[in-house]
Amino acid sequence: MEIKTLQVGPIGTNCYILCDETEKICAVIDPGGDAPRVAAAVQATGCAPCAILLTHGHYDHTGGAADLAARWPDIPVYLNRRDVYEGDAYLRQLFPPVPGAKDYDEGDALAVGGLTVEVLATPGHSEGSVTLRCGDALLCGDTLFAGSCGRTDFPGGSVKKIMASLKRLGELPGDYQVYPGHMEPSTLDRERRSNPYLIQAMGNE
């Protein structure tokens, strides 16, 4: 397993390419913009894309999904249904439509070549936020950051829910590599020791 990182879009969202190097298959996670550059990065891996996985529905994580889906029409795009909004103009700006997106949720598992990606529901930053677990990696979207956590003041956000989600991640057995939606990567052990939000969520203050 190898995970490639690109910063994409207007605010440098982390887009990840999760590769099974043995079977030469990959998934693109949170293509928030710059679709041609993401496609070129996928091609450079030598892996064939099999899915686009979205940790939540905010525009800075989904902005390149439609262009990539048009480029790769046989590849599914996954987004939790709770981050799909219709009607309200502001919500549609924040959560732009992702045509043809398939729902995934807690307990689902997706194959990326020989890798298994497990879906953990981690609401709080948005109602439909998920964390993707694959091997020793947690792709957390905007739930858990290095030293911080996602904001909760957007529609669908909840302080109570994000604290419950942080507690859930913090209580996972063992250590993980943490790949957040913005800024630098970390490890779960490091965050358990030093992240004030995770420490509070776990009741270890």
Short mmCIF file of C-alpha atoms in Angstrom, two decimals:
data_model
loop_
_atom_site.label_atom_id
_atom_site.label_comp_id
_atom_site.label_asym_id
_atom_site.label_seq_id
_atom_site.Cartn_x
_atom_site.Cartn_y
_atom_site.Cartn_z
CA MET A 1 0.00 0.00 0.00
CA GLU A 2 1.19 3.48 -0.85
CA ILE A 3 -0.55 6.81 -0.32
CA LYS A 4 0.35 9.78 -2.52
CA THR A 5 -0.62 13.31 -1.44
CA LEU A 6 -1.44 16.39 -3.52
CA GLN A 7 -2.61 19.79 -2.30
CA VAL A 8 -5.44 20.87 -4.58
CA GLY A 9 -8.00 23.62 -4.98
CA PRO A 10 -8.14 27.17 -3.64
CA ILE A 11 -7.28 26.33 -0.01
CA GLY A 12 -4.84 23.47 -0.47
CA THR A 13 -7.04 20.52 0.40
CA ASN A 14 -5.18 17.22 0.75
CA CYS A 15 -6.13 14.87 -2.07
CA TYR A 16 -4.86 11.33 -1.61
CA ILE A 17 -4.21 8.54 -4.08
CA LEU A 18 -4.46 5.19 -2.30
CA CYS A 19 -2.52 2.60 -4.30
CA ASP A 20 -2.35 -1.16 -4.25
CA GLU A 21 1.03 -1.36 -5.96
CA THR A 22 0.82 -5.13 -6.39
CA GLU A 23 -2.43 -5.14 -8.34
CA LYS A 24 -1.83 -1.67 -9.83
CA ILE A 25 -5.22 -0.35 -8.68
CA CYS A 26 -5.88 2.93 -6.87
CA ALA A 27 -8.63 5.10 -5.42
CA VAL A 28 -8.71 8.90 -5.39
CA ILE A 29 -9.78 10.44 -2.09
CA ASP A 30 -11.10 14.02 -1.86
CA PRO A 31 -10.22 15.49 -5.25
CA GLY A 32 -11.10 19.04 -4.23
CA GLY A 33 -9.96 20.67 -7.46
CA ASP A 34 -7.27 20.63 -10.15
CA ALA A 35 -8.75 17.55 -11.81
CA PRO A 36 -6.20 17.44 -14.67
CA ARG A 37 -3.33 17.47 -12.17
CA VAL A 38 -4.98 14.72 -10.11
CA ALA A 39 -5.50 12.62 -13.24
CA ALA A 40 -1.86 13.12 -14.21
CA ALA A 41 -0.74 12.08 -10.72
CA VAL A 42 -2.87 8.93 -10.98
CA GLN A 43 -1.33 8.12 -14.35
CA ALA A 44 2.15 8.62 -12.90
CA THR A 45 1.50 5.94 -10.27
CA GLY A 46 0.97 3.35 -12.98
CA CYS A 47 -2.24 2.31 -11.20
CA ALA A 48 -5.72 2.20 -12.71
CA PRO A 49 -8.32 4.17 -10.75
CA CYS A 50 -11.26 2.15 -9.43
CA ALA A 51 -13.17 4.68 -7.28
CA ILE A 52 -13.41 8.27 -6.08
CA LEU A 53 -14.04 8.42 -2.33
CA LEU A 54 -15.26 11.61 -0.64
CA THR A 55 -14.87 12.05 3.11
CA HIS A 56 -17.61 14.71 3.10
CA GLY A 57 -19.50 16.98 0.76
CA HIS A 58 -17.83 20.39 1.13
CA TYR A 59 -16.79 22.02 -2.14
CA ASP A 60 -13.09 22.06 -1.27
CA HIS A 61 -13.12 18.25 -1.09
CA THR A 62 -15.43 17.50 -4.01
CA GLY A 63 -14.52 20.20 -6.55
CA GLY A 64 -12.69 17.92 -8.97
CA ALA A 65 -14.95 14.89 -8.64
CA ALA A 66 -17.30 15.65 -11.53
CA ASP A 67 -14.46 16.28 -13.99
CA LEU A 68 -12.68 13.08 -12.94
CA ALA A 69 -15.93 11.11 -13.16
CA ALA A 70 -16.40 12.42 -16.70
CA ARG A 71 -12.83 11.42 -17.52
CA TRP A 72 -13.35 7.97 -15.96
CA PRO A 73 -17.05 7.26 -16.65
CA ASP A 74 -16.98 3.66 -15.42
CA ILE A 75 -15.64 4.58 -11.97
CA PRO A 76 -18.05 5.08 -9.04
CA VAL A 77 -17.98 8.15 -6.82
CA TYR A 78 -18.95 7.63 -3.16
CA LEU A 79 -20.39 10.27 -0.81
CA ASN A 80 -22.47 9.83 2.32
CA ARG A 81 -26.09 10.75 1.61
CA ARG A 82 -26.30 13.05 4.66
CA ASP A 83 -24.05 15.52 2.84
CA VAL A 84 -26.36 15.75 -0.18
CA TYR A 85 -28.50 18.91 -0.14
CA GLU A 86 -31.05 20.12 -2.66
CA GLY A 87 -32.92 23.36 -3.06
CA ASP A 88 -31.22 25.86 -0.75
CA ALA A 89 -28.78 27.99 -2.79
CA TYR A 90 -26.28 28.50 0.05
CA LEU A 91 -26.19 24.83 0.94
CA ARG A 92 -25.67 23.94 -2.70
CA GLN A 93 -22.64 26.25 -2.78
CA LEU A 94 -21.17 24.68 0.33
CA PHE A 95 -22.24 21.15 -0.67
CA PRO A 96 -22.26 21.26 -4.50
CA PRO A 97 -24.03 18.40 -6.24
CA VAL A 98 -21.88 15.41 -7.16
CA PRO A 99 -23.74 13.81 -10.08
CA GLY A 100 -24.20 10.07 -9.82
CA ALA A 101 -22.60 9.75 -6.37
CA LYS A 102 -23.29 6.49 -4.58
CA ASP A 103 -24.03 6.44 -0.86
CA TYR A 104 -21.69 4.77 1.60
CA ASP A 105 -21.90 4.69 5.36
CA GLU A 106 -20.84 3.07 8.60
CA GLY A 107 -19.84 -0.56 8.18
CA ASP A 108 -19.38 -0.48 4.42
CA ALA A 109 -16.17 -1.90 2.98
CA LEU A 110 -14.77 -1.21 -0.47
CA ALA A 111 -12.07 -3.08 -2.35
CA VAL A 112 -9.17 -1.17 -3.90
CA GLY A 113 -7.34 -4.00 -5.59
CA GLY A 114 -6.35 -6.25 -2.71
CA LEU A 115 -6.84 -3.49 -0.14
CA THR A 116 -9.98 -3.09 1.98
CA VAL A 117 -11.24 0.39 2.80
CA GLU A 118 -13.60 0.47 5.79
CA VAL A 119 -16.06 3.33 6.23
CA LEU A 120 -16.40 4.82 9.72
CA ALA A 121 -19.15 7.41 10.25
CA THR A 122 -17.53 10.39 12.00
CA PRO A 123 -20.04 13.26 11.89
CA GLY A 124 -19.45 16.65 13.44
CA HIS A 125 -17.66 18.74 10.84
CA SER A 126 -20.60 17.85 8.62
CA GLU A 127 -23.45 15.43 9.15
CA GLY A 128 -22.13 13.05 6.49
CA SER A 129 -18.43 13.10 7.36
CA VAL A 130 -16.70 9.72 7.24
CA THR A 131 -13.24 8.45 8.05
CA LEU A 132 -11.75 5.84 5.74
CA ARG A 133 -9.61 3.15 7.39
CA CYS A 134 -7.24 1.07 5.30
CA GLY A 135 -4.54 -0.99 6.95
CA ASP A 136 -2.68 1.30 9.34
CA ALA A 137 -4.04 4.47 7.70
CA LEU A 138 -6.91 6.72 8.75
CA LEU A 139 -8.03 9.16 6.07
CA CYS A 140 -9.95 11.54 8.30
CA GLY A 141 -11.18 14.31 6.05
CA ASP A 142 -11.86 17.33 8.26
CA THR A 143 -12.65 15.39 11.43
CA LEU A 144 -9.16 15.07 12.92
CA PHE A 145 -6.21 17.33 12.13
CA ALA A 146 -2.68 17.37 13.48
CA GLY A 147 -3.16 19.22 16.76
CA SER A 148 -6.74 20.24 16.00
CA CYS A 149 -10.10 19.17 14.59
CA GLY A 150 -12.59 20.36 12.01
CA ARG A 151 -14.76 23.42 12.53
CA THR A 152 -18.38 22.85 13.46
CA ASP A 153 -20.04 26.16 12.56
CA PHE A 154 -21.14 25.18 9.04
CA PRO A 155 -24.63 23.75 8.43
CA GLY A 156 -24.68 20.15 9.63
CA GLY A 157 -21.82 20.74 12.06
CA SER A 158 -22.04 19.78 15.72
CA VAL A 159 -19.57 20.18 18.57
CA LYS A 160 -21.19 17.27 20.43
CA LYS A 161 -20.96 14.98 17.42
CA ILE A 162 -17.38 15.85 16.49
CA MET A 163 -16.27 15.22 20.07
CA ALA A 164 -17.97 11.81 19.94
CA SER A 165 -16.25 11.10 16.62
CA LEU A 166 -12.86 12.14 18.02
CA LYS A 167 -13.43 9.89 21.02
CA ARG A 168 -14.23 7.02 18.70
CA LEU A 169 -11.05 7.54 16.68
CA GLY A 170 -8.94 7.98 19.80
CA GLU A 171 -10.21 4.71 21.23
CA LEU A 172 -9.32 2.64 18.17
CA PRO A 173 -6.82 -0.01 19.29
CA GLY A 174 -3.24 0.49 18.23
CA ASP A 175 -1.57 3.28 16.31
CA TYR A 176 -2.45 4.63 12.87
CA GLN A 177 -1.02 7.01 10.34
CA VAL A 178 -3.40 9.98 10.25
CA TYR A 179 -4.03 11.60 6.87
CA PRO A 180 -6.14 14.75 7.42
CA GLY A 181 -8.02 16.87 4.92
CA HIS A 182 -5.68 19.84 5.45
CA MET A 183 -2.15 20.47 6.70
CA GLU A 184 0.41 17.86 7.63
CA PRO A 185 -0.04 14.16 8.46
CA SER A 186 0.35 12.78 11.97
CA THR A 187 -0.10 9.58 13.93
CA LEU A 188 -2.93 8.62 16.23
CA ASP A 189 -0.54 8.08 19.14
CA ARG A 190 0.88 11.58 18.68
CA GLU A 191 -2.61 13.05 18.62
CA ARG A 192 -3.62 11.09 21.72
CA ARG A 193 -0.68 12.67 23.54
CA SER A 194 -0.83 16.23 22.27
CA ASN A 195 -4.09 17.14 20.54
CA PRO A 196 -6.17 19.12 23.08
CA TYR A 197 -9.47 18.33 21.33
CA LEU A 198 -8.78 14.61 21.19
CA ILE A 199 -7.57 14.60 24.79
CA GLN A 200 -10.74 16.37 25.90
CA ALA A 201 -12.93 14.05 23.83
CA MET A 202 -11.34 11.01 25.45
CA GLY A 203 -11.80 12.49 28.92
CA ASN A 204 -8.08 12.53 29.66
CA GLU A 205 -7.73 16.19 30.64
#
